[in-house]
């Protein structure tokens, strides 16, 4: 089945220790998104790629970086995780960012714990 | 600023009907989405409205009034598995999705 896959599902890191979360998709969608979601809050868009074009949200901290080496894969790097970065990180994809429903399909998420 | 408002929590009884409301104020409008999110899991797509009126999909229906900046999700014949958060999201004029914080729906036997 075509899908969005995230690894790992659970990640524990230490304060200040870099961590990388990965996302892959078999939907062949052009757009990939990274969201941060804290308990009982709306998902917060960190950045998205339209193909290789990177779009950073204005309020995304510099501590968060992303890479998309090819259509299928996208990575989220947190350079120096703080306690406030503990959250669920959701990867999503959509076919095209403009026009039509362009529904976003989500991976299962990575739950990040910072000790 | 842009804003999506939904009730924080609702409770309903198994077998009953529940309506979850969403009001929005956004820069432009290019469609409204409803997603279901079970605790600790990713959101899954439920419905999409871009024109005024009711979209029905099985036990779930979604209504939109663009002039009022208002939508609702109607769930019929509630089942225990419908216990989840329901998120309303609006696509604005920049094709960005603006998300609500979600309504936690608790189903009681």
Tab-separated table of N, CA, C and O in Angstrom, chain B residues 3-73:
chain	number	residue	atom	x	y	z
B	3	UNK	N	-7.495	32.570	12.543
B	3	UNK	CA	-8.004	31.893	13.723
B	3	UNK	C	-9.027	30.829	13.342
B	3	UNK	O	-9.879	31.054	12.489
B	4	UNK	N	-8.889	29.676	13.999
B	4	UNK	CA	-9.874	28.598	13.868
B	4	UNK	C	-10.356	28.287	15.275
B	4	UNK	O	-9.547	28.023	16.163
B	5	UNK	N	-11.669	28.292	15.469
B	5	UNK	CA	-12.233	28.017	16.792
B	5	UNK	C	-13.074	26.753	16.766
B	5	UNK	O	-13.959	26.603	15.914
B	6	UNK	N	-12.790	25.876	17.716
B	6	UNK	CA	-13.578	24.658	17.898
B	6	UNK	C	-13.751	24.463	19.407
B	6	UNK	O	-12.873	24.866	20.179
B	7	UNK	N	-14.838	23.781	19.810
B	7	UNK	CA	-14.939	23.464	21.247
B	7	UNK	C	-13.803	22.531	21.638
B	7	UNK	O	-13.362	21.706	20.847
B	8	UNK	N	-13.338	22.672	22.864
B	8	UNK	CA	-12.213	21.864	23.335
B	8	UNK	C	-12.599	20.401	23.505
B	8	UNK	O	-11.839	19.501	23.140
B	9	UNK	N	-13.766	20.172	24.035
B	9	UNK	CA	-14.185	18.806	24.355
B	9	UNK	C	-15.697	18.677	24.267
B	9	UNK	O	-16.425	19.621	24.587
B	10	UNK	N	-16.150	17.495	23.814
B	10	UNK	CA	-17.573	17.191	23.789
B	10	UNK	C	-17.761	15.749	24.240
B	10	UNK	O	-16.872	14.909	24.025
B	11	UNK	N	-18.921	15.485	24.804
B	11	UNK	CA	-19.261	14.127	25.230
B	11	UNK	C	-20.584	13.731	24.593
B	11	UNK	O	-21.500	14.542	24.499
B	12	UNK	N	-20.651	12.492	24.119
B	12	UNK	CA	-21.872	11.987	23.510
B	12	UNK	C	-22.037	10.516	23.867
B	12	UNK	O	-21.108	9.867	24.357
B	13	UNK	N	-23.218	9.998	23.579
B	13	UNK	CA	-23.547	8.616	23.933
B	13	UNK	C	-23.483	7.724	22.696
B	13	UNK	O	-23.868	8.140	21.593
B	14	UNK	N	-23.017	6.525	22.878
B	14	UNK	CA	-22.962	5.541	21.800
B	14	UNK	C	-24.331	5.423	21.136
B	14	UNK	O	-25.364	5.354	21.814
B	15	UNK	N	-24.340	5.436	19.808
B	15	UNK	CA	-25.582	5.330	19.050
B	15	UNK	C	-26.248	6.658	18.746
B	15	UNK	O	-27.143	6.730	17.893
B	16	UNK	N	-25.798	7.716	19.397
B	16	UNK	CA	-26.416	9.028	19.224
B	16	UNK	C	-25.779	9.777	18.052
B	16	UNK	O	-24.978	9.216	17.291
B	17	UNK	N	-26.163	11.057	17.914
B	17	UNK	CA	-25.625	11.958	16.885
B	17	UNK	C	-24.922	13.115	17.592
B	17	UNK	O	-25.397	13.601	18.626
B	18	UNK	N	-23.808	13.559	17.033
B	18	UNK	CA	-23.115	14.712	17.604
B	18	UNK	C	-22.677	15.647	16.477
B	18	UNK	O	-22.350	15.204	15.372
B	19	UNK	N	-22.731	16.934	16.761
B	19	UNK	CA	-22.303	17.948	15.790
B	19	UNK	C	-21.145	18.738	16.385
B	19	UNK	O	-21.271	19.309	17.475
B	20	UNK	N	-20.045	18.777	15.664
B	20	UNK	CA	-18.858	19.514	16.116
B	20	UNK	C	-18.715	20.746	15.233
B	20	UNK	O	-18.592	20.626	14.010
B	21	UNK	N	-18.741	21.907	15.847
B	21	UNK	CA	-18.700	23.161	15.100
B	21	UNK	C	-17.291	23.703	14.947
B	21	UNK	O	-16.417	23.463	15.791
B	22	UNK	N	-17.106	24.456	13.888
B	22	UNK	CA	-15.823	25.106	13.610
B	22	UNK	C	-16.116	26.467	12.990
B	22	UNK	O	-16.875	26.549	12.019
B	23	UNK	N	-15.565	27.525	13.561
B	23	UNK	CA	-15.658	28.839	12.948
B	23	UNK	C	-14.254	29.307	12.613
B	23	UNK	O	-13.293	28.962	13.314
B	24	UNK	N	-14.148	30.068	11.541
B	24	UNK	CA	-12.811	30.451	11.089
B	24	UNK	C	-12.769	31.888	10.622
B	24	UNK	O	-13.763	32.437	10.146
B	25	UNK	N	-11.585	32.471	10.798
B	25	UNK	CA	-11.280	33.799	10.245
B	25	UNK	C	-9.903	33.665	9.618
B	25	UNK	O	-8.907	33.512	10.340
B	26	UNK	N	-9.871	33.673	8.303
B	26	UNK	CA	-8.605	33.459	7.611
B	26	UNK	C	-8.436	34.466	6.492
B	26	UNK	O	-9.405	35.090	6.047
B	27	UNK	N	-7.202	34.586	6.030
B	27	UNK	CA	-6.903	35.429	4.880
B	27	UNK	C	-7.237	34.632	3.634
B	27	UNK	O	-6.430	33.853	3.142
B	28	UNK	N	-8.440	34.796	3.148
B	28	UNK	CA	-8.868	34.031	1.990
B	28	UNK	C	-9.339	32.647	2.370
B	28	UNK	O	-9.170	32.178	3.520
B	29	UNK	N	-9.928	31.966	1.409
B	29	UNK	CA	-10.469	30.629	1.668
B	29	UNK	C	-10.309	29.786	0.408
B	29	UNK	O	-10.751	30.158	-0.684
B	30	UNK	N	-9.665	28.633	0.598
B	30	UNK	CA	-9.506	27.694	-0.515
B	30	UNK	C	-9.816	26.279	-0.059
B	30	UNK	O	-9.135	25.335	-0.458
B	31	UNK	N	-10.827	26.154	0.794
B	31	UNK	CA	-11.242	24.819	1.194
B	31	UNK	C	-11.098	24.580	2.673
B	31	UNK	O	-10.250	25.185	3.344
B	32	UNK	N	-11.952	23.716	3.197
B	32	UNK	CA	-11.943	23.371	4.622
B	32	UNK	C	-11.900	21.858	4.767
B	32	UNK	O	-12.603	21.139	4.056
B	33	UNK	N	-11.059	21.399	5.678
B	33	UNK	CA	-10.839	19.973	5.893
B	33	UNK	C	-11.240	19.599	7.317
B	33	UNK	O	-11.081	20.385	8.258
B	34	UNK	N	-11.718	18.363	7.451
B	34	UNK	CA	-11.865	17.748	8.767
B	34	UNK	C	-10.987	16.505	8.804
B	34	UNK	O	-10.981	15.700	7.871
B	35	UNK	N	-10.251	16.400	9.921
B	35	UNK	CA	-9.400	15.239	10.166
B	35	UNK	C	-9.790	14.622	11.502
B	35	UNK	O	-10.192	15.322	12.435
B	36	UNK	N	-9.604	13.311	11.578
B	36	UNK	CA	-9.785	12.576	12.841
B	36	UNK	C	-8.401	12.196	13.366
B	36	UNK	O	-7.546	11.764	12.593
B	37	UNK	N	-8.199	12.364	14.656
B	37	UNK	CA	-6.907	11.992	15.245
B	37	UNK	C	-7.143	11.228	16.546
B	37	UNK	O	-7.587	11.804	17.545
B	38	UNK	N	-6.825	9.935	16.532
B	38	UNK	CA	-6.857	9.167	17.767
B	38	UNK	C	-5.625	9.496	18.587
B	38	UNK	O	-4.575	9.884	18.057
B	39	UNK	N	-5.759	9.332	19.899
B	39	UNK	CA	-4.692	9.711	20.827
B	39	UNK	C	-3.372	9.054	20.443
B	39	UNK	O	-3.312	7.836	20.257
B	40	UNK	N	-2.335	9.851	20.315
B	40	UNK	CA	-1.009	9.334	20.009
B	40	UNK	C	-0.795	8.911	18.574
B	40	UNK	O	0.248	8.330	18.247
B	41	UNK	N	-1.783	9.193	17.710
B	41	UNK	CA	-1.666	8.801	16.316
B	41	UNK	C	-1.715	10.023	15.402
B	41	UNK	O	-1.964	11.139	15.842
B	42	UNK	N	-1.487	9.793	14.134
B	42	UNK	CA	-1.494	10.887	13.159
B	42	UNK	C	-2.923	11.222	12.734
B	42	UNK	O	-3.815	10.373	12.794
B	43	UNK	N	-3.159	12.439	12.293
B	43	UNK	CA	-4.475	12.794	11.749
B	43	UNK	C	-4.771	12.002	10.475
B	43	UNK	O	-3.877	11.775	9.660
B	44	UNK	N	-6.030	11.606	10.316
B	44	UNK	CA	-6.464	10.966	9.084
B	44	UNK	C	-7.598	11.782	8.474
B	44	UNK	O	-8.475	12.278	9.186
B	45	UNK	N	-7.568	11.909	7.174
B	45	UNK	CA	-8.498	12.744	6.434
B	45	UNK	C	-9.918	12.193	6.524
B	45	UNK	O	-10.148	10.999	6.339
B	46	UNK	N	-10.877	13.089	6.804
B	46	UNK	CA	-12.287	12.709	6.826
B	46	UNK	C	-13.063	13.332	5.676
B	46	UNK	O	-13.807	12.644	4.987
B	47	UNK	N	-12.953	14.668	5.527
B	47	UNK	CA	-13.810	15.327	4.540
B	47	UNK	C	-13.198	16.646	4.084
B	47	UNK	O	-12.325	17.209	4.750
B	48	UNK	N	-13.707	17.115	2.936
B	48	UNK	CA	-13.250	18.364	2.330
B	48	UNK	C	-14.470	19.104	1.811
B	48	UNK	O	-15.319	18.517	1.125
B	49	UNK	N	-14.585	20.390	2.144
B	49	UNK	CA	-15.648	21.252	1.615
B	49	UNK	C	-15.015	22.492	1.017
B	49	UNK	O	-14.149	23.111	1.644
B	50	UNK	N	-15.456	22.841	-0.178
B	50	UNK	CA	-14.994	24.101	-0.772
B	50	UNK	C	-16.191	24.961	-1.195
B	50	UNK	O	-16.077	26.176	-1.272
B	51	UNK	N	-17.321	24.318	-1.444
B	51	UNK	CA	-18.553	25.033	-1.768
B	51	UNK	C	-19.534	24.904	-0.608
B	51	UNK	O	-19.474	23.947	0.162
B	52	UNK	N	-20.444	25.867	-0.518
B	52	UNK	CA	-21.449	25.834	0.547
B	52	UNK	C	-22.311	24.580	0.426
B	52	UNK	O	-22.639	24.145	-0.680
B	53	UNK	N	-22.684	24.054	1.566
B	53	UNK	CA	-23.599	22.926	1.567
B	53	UNK	C	-23.047	21.753	2.346
B	53	UNK	O	-22.056	21.855	3.064
B	54	UNK	N	-23.745	20.648	2.197
B	54	UNK	CA	-23.481	19.447	2.976
B	54	UNK	C	-22.824	18.380	2.101
B	54	UNK	O	-23.284	18.098	1.003
B	55	UNK	N	-21.736	17.804	2.615
B	55	UNK	CA	-21.083	16.668	1.977
B	55	UNK	C	-21.290	15.463	2.884
B	55	UNK	O	-20.927	15.509	4.058
B	56	UNK	N	-21.874	14.408	2.336
B	56	UNK	CA	-22.158	13.236	3.159
B	56	UNK	C	-21.266	12.075	2.750
B	56	UNK	O	-21.075	11.815	1.553
B	57	UNK	N	-20.728	11.406	3.774
B	57	UNK	CA	-19.851	10.268	3.511
B	57	UNK	C	-20.118	9.249	4.617
B	57	UNK	O	-19.515	9.280	5.673
B	58	UNK	N	-21.044	8.350	4.344
B	58	UNK	CA	-21.370	7.330	5.330
B	58	UNK	C	-21.978	7.932	6.582
B	58	UNK	O	-22.905	8.737	6.520
B	59	UNK	N	-21.423	7.589	7.733
B	59	UNK	CA	-21.948	8.100	9.001
B	59	UNK	C	-21.529	9.545	9.261
B	59	UNK	O	-22.054	10.185	10.161
B	60	UNK	N	-20.561	10.034	8.469
B	60	UNK	CA	-20.033	11.383	8.693
B	60	UNK	C	-20.524	12.327	7.600
B	60	UNK	O	-20.551	11.976	6.420
B	61	UNK	N	-20.896	13.542	8.000
B	61	UNK	CA	-21.268	14.594	7.059
B	61	UNK	C	-20.554	15.866	7.482
B	61	UNK	O	-20.334	16.093	8.674
B	62	UNK	N	-20.238	16.713	6.503
B	62	UNK	CA	-19.631	18.003	6.826
B	62	UNK	C	-20.357	19.090	6.065
B	62	UNK	O	-20.689	18.929	4.891
B	63	UNK	N	-20.581	20.193	6.762
B	63	UNK	CA	-21.335	21.322	6.212
B	63	UNK	C	-20.451	22.547	6.196
B	63	UNK	O	-19.621	22.743	7.093
B	64	UNK	N	-20.653	23.394	5.178
B	64	UNK	CA	-19.887	24.632	5.073
B	64	UNK	C	-20.793	25.794	4.714
B	64	UNK	O	-21.647	25.675	3.821
B	65	UNK	N	-20.587	26.928	5.403
B	65	UNK	CA	-21.162	28.213	5.006
B	65	UNK	C	-20.015	29.214	4.933
B	65	UNK	O	-19.481	29.649	5.956
B	66	UNK	N	-19.618	29.560	3.730
B	66	UNK	CA	-18.487	30.471	3.568
B	66	UNK	C	-18.833	31.879	4.038
B	66	UNK	O	-17.993	32.577	4.613
B	67	UNK	N	-20.066	32.306	3.803
B	67	UNK	CA	-20.453	33.670	4.209
B	67	UNK	C	-20.400	33.833	5.728
B	67	UNK	O	-20.135	34.925	6.231
B	68	UNK	N	-20.630	32.747	6.452
B	68	UNK	CA	-20.623	32.810	7.916
B	68	UNK	C	-19.289	32.363	8.503
B	68	UNK	O	-19.098	32.436	9.727
B	69	UNK	N	-18.380	31.891	7.674
B	69	UNK	CA	-17.109	31.385	8.191
B	69	UNK	C	-17.333	30.244	9.157
B	69	UNK	O	-16.742	30.189	10.244
B	70	UNK	N	-18.161	29.268	8.747
B	70	UNK	CA	-18.656	28.264	9.677
B	70	UNK	C	-18.739	26.906	8.993
B	70	UNK	O	-19.130	26.793	7.824
B	71	UNK	N	-18.369	25.901	9.745
B	71	UNK	CA	-18.517	24.518	9.289
B	71	UNK	C	-18.921	23.663	10.477
B	71	UNK	O	-18.699	24.032	11.637
B	72	UNK	N	-19.531	22.543	10.187
B	72	UNK	CA	-19.713	21.540	11.227
B	72	UNK	C	-19.483	20.151	10.672
B	72	UNK	O	-19.648	19.901	9.484
B	73	UNK	N	-19.085	19.266	11.565
B	73	UNK	CA	-18.940	17.841	11.271
B	73	UNK	C	-20.031	17.120	12.052
B	73	UNK	O	-20.153	17.310	13.264
